CSV table of C-alpha atoms in Angstrom, one decimal:
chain,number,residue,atom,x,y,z
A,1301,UNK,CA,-14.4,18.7,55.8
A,1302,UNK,CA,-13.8,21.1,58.3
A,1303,UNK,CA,-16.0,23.3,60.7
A,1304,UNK,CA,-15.8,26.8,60.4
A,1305,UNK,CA,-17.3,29.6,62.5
A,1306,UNK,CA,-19.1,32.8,60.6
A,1307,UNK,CA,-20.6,35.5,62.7
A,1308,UNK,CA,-22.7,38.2,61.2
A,1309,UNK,CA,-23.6,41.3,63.4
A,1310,UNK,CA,-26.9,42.8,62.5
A,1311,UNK,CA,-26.8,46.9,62.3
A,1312,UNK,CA,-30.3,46.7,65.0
A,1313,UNK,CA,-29.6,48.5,68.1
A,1314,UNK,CA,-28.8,46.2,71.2
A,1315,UNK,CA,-28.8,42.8,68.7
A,1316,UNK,CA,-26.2,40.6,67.7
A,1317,UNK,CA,-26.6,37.2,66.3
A,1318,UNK,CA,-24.3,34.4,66.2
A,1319,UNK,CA,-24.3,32.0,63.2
A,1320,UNK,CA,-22.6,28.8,63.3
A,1321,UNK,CA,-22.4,26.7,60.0
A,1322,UNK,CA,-20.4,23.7,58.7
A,1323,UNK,CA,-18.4,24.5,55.1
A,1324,UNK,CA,-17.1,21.2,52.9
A,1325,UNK,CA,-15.0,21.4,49.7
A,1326,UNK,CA,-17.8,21.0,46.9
A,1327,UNK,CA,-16.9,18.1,45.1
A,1328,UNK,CA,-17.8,18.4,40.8
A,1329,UNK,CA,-20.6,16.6,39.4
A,1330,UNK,CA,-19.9,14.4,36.8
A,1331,UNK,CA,-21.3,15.9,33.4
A,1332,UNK,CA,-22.7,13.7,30.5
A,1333,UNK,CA,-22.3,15.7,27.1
A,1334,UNK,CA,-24.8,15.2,24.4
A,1335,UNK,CA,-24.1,16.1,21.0
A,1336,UNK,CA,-26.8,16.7,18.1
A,1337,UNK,CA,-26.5,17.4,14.7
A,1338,UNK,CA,-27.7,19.8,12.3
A,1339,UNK,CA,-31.6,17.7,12.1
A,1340,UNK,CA,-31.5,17.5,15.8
A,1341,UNK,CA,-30.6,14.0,16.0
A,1342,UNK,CA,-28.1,12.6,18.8
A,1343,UNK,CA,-25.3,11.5,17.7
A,1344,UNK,CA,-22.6,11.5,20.3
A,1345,UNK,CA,-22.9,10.6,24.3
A,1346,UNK,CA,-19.6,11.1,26.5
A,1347,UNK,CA,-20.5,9.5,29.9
A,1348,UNK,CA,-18.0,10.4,32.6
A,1349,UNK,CA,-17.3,6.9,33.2
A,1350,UNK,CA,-15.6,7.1,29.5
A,1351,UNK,CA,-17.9,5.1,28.0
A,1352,UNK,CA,-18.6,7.2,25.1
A,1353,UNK,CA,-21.2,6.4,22.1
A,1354,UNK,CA,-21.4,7.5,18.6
A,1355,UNK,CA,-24.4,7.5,16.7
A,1356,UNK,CA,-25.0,6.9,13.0
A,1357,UNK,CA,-27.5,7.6,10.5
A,1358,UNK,CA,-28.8,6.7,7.0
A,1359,UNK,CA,-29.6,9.5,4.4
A,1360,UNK,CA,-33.4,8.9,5.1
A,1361,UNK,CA,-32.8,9.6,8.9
A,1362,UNK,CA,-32.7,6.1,9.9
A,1363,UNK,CA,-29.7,5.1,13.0
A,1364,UNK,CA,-28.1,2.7,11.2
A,1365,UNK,CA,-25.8,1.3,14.3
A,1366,UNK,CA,-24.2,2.9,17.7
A,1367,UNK,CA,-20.3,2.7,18.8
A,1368,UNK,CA,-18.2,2.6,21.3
A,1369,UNK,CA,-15.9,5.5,19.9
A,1370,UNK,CA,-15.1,6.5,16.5
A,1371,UNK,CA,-16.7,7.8,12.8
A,1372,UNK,CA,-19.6,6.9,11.2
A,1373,UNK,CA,-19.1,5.3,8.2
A,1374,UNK,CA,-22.7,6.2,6.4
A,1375,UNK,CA,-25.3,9.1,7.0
A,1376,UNK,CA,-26.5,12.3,5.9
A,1377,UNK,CA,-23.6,14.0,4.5
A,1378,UNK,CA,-20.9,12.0,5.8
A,1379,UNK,CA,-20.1,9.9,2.7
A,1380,UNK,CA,-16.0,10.5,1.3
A,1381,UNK,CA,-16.5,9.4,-2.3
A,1382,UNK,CA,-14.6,6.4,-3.8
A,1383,UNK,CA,-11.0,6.7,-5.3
A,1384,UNK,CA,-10.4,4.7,-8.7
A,1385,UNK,CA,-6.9,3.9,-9.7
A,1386,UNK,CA,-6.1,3.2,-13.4
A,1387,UNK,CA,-5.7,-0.8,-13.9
A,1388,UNK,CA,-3.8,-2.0,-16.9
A,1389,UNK,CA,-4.4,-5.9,-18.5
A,1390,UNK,CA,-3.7,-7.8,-22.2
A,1391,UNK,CA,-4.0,-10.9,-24.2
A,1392,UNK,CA,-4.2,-12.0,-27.5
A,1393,UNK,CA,-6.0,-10.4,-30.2
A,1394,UNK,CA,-9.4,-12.0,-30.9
A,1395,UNK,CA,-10.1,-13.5,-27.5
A,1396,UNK,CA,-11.2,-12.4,-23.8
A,1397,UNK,CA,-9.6,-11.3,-20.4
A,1398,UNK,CA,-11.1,-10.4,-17.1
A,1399,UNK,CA,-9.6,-7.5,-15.1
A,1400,UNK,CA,-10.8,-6.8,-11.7
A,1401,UNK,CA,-10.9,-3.1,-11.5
A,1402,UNK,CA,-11.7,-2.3,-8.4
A,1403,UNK,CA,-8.8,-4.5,-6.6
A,1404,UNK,CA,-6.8,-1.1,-6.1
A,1405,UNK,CA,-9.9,0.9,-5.8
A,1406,UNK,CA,-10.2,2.3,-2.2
A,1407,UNK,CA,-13.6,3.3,0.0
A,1408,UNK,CA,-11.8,5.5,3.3
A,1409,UNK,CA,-15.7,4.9,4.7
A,1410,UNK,CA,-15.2,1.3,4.0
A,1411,UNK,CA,-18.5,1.0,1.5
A,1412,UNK,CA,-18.6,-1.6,-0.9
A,1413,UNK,CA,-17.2,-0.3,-4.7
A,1414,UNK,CA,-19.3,-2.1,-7.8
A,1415,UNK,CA,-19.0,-1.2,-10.9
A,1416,UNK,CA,-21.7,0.9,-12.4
A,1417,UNK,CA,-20.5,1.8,-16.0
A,1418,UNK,CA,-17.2,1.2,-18.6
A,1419,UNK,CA,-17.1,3.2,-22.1
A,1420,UNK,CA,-16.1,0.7,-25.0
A,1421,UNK,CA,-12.8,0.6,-26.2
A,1422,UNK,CA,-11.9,2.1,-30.2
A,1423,UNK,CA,-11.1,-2.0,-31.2
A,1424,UNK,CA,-13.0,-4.9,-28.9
A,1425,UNK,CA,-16.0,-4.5,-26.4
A,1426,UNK,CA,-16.1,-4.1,-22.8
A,1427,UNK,CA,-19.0,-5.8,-20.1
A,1428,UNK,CA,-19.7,-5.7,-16.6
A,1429,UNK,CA,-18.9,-9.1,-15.5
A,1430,UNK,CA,-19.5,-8.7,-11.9
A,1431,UNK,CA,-19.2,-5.7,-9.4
A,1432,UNK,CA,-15.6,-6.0,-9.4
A,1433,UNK,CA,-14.9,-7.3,-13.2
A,1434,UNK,CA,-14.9,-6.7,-16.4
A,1435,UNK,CA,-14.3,-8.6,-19.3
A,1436,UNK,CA,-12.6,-7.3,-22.4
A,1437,UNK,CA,-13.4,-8.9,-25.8
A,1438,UNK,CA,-9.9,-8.1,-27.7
A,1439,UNK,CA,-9.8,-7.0,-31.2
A,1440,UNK,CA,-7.0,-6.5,-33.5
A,1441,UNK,CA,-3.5,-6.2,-32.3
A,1442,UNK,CA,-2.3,-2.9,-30.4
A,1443,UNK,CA,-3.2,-0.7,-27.2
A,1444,UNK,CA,-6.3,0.7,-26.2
A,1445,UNK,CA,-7.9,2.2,-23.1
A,1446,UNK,CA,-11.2,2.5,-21.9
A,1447,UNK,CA,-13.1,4.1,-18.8
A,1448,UNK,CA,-15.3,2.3,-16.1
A,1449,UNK,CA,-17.0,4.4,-13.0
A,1450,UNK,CA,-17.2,2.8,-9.9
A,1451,UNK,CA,-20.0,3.2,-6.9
A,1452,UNK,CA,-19.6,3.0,-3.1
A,1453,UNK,CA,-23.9,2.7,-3.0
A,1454,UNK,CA,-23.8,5.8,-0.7
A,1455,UNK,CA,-23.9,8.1,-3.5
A,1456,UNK,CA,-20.2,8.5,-4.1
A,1457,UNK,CA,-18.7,7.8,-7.0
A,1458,UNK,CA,-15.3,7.6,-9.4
A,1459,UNK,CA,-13.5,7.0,-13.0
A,1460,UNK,CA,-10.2,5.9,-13.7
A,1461,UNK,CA,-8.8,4.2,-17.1
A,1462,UNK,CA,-7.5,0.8,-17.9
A,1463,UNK,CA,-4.7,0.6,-20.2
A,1464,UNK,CA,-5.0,-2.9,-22.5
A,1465,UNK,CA,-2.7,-4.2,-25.1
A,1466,UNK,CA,-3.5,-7.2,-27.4
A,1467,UNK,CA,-0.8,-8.9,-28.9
A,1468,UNK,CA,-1.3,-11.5,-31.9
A,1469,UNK,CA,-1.6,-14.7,-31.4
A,1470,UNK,CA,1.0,-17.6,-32.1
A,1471,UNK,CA,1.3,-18.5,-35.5
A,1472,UNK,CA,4.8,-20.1,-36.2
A,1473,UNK,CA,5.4,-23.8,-36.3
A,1474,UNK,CA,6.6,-23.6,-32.5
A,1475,UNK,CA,3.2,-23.1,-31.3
């Protein structure tokens, strides 16, 4: 900081003024940034200090959790829909197998997948045997395929097909 003279002569006849006055380098304020979205709801604070928050909501508007830094992984309109990959399983004819489906299913919001529905095979049956399983009741020998749909609970959903063969059973004098 330094002192600095200014004068200023005023245009009045037989008057002149003198005006002393100190000058310093402004320094910037530090500037918090809040961020709303579309409802008017805040959900994003940058502090100077760096300590930034992220808020998250519910589809009914409720704030769900705050962050340090990051993505929301719920909320109004911020849901990414499940991906279902095709599975594949078999056994022998005339008895059951258990496929979990959803071990190569992926959530990028990190939801948890269930399965909601499966379409029933042209030979054997298909049931929901958990929110990860299902078991397939094998007919007659050969390939058949069926469909299940998955749920993330957020809204988001997907399909994919599983691919099952049933071979016959043993029925030689080595068995």
């Amino acid at each position: 900081m330094g002192l600095m003279l200014r004068y200023a002569f005023l245009r009045v006849p037989l008057l002149a003024s003198v005006v002393v006055g100190v000058c310093s380098t402004a320094f910037a304020q530090p500037t918090t940034v809040y961020a709303y979205d579309s409802l008017g709801r805040l959900i994003s604070v940058d502090y100077p200090s760096g300590q930034d928050r992220v808020y998250c909501y519910d589809a009914a508007g409720n704030r769900l959790e705050k962050k340090a830094t990051g993505t929301c992984s719920g909320g109004a309109g911020s849901n990414t829909p499940p991906v279902a990959n095709n599975d594949g399983g078999g056994g022998v004819a005339g008895t059951a197998v258990d496929i979990n489906v959803t071990a190569n299913d992926t959530d990028a919001d990190g939801d948890s997948l269930s399965v909601v529905s499966v379409t029933q095979p042209s030979s054997g049956t298909v049931a929901i045997l958990s929110a990860s399983t299902v078991r397939v009741y094998l007919g007659s020998v050969g390939n058949r395929s069926f469909q299940y749909t998955i749920s993330d609970g957020n809204g988001g959903v997907a399909s994919a097909t599983v691919y099952v063969t049933s071979a016959p059973g043993c029925t030689g004098q080595y068995c």
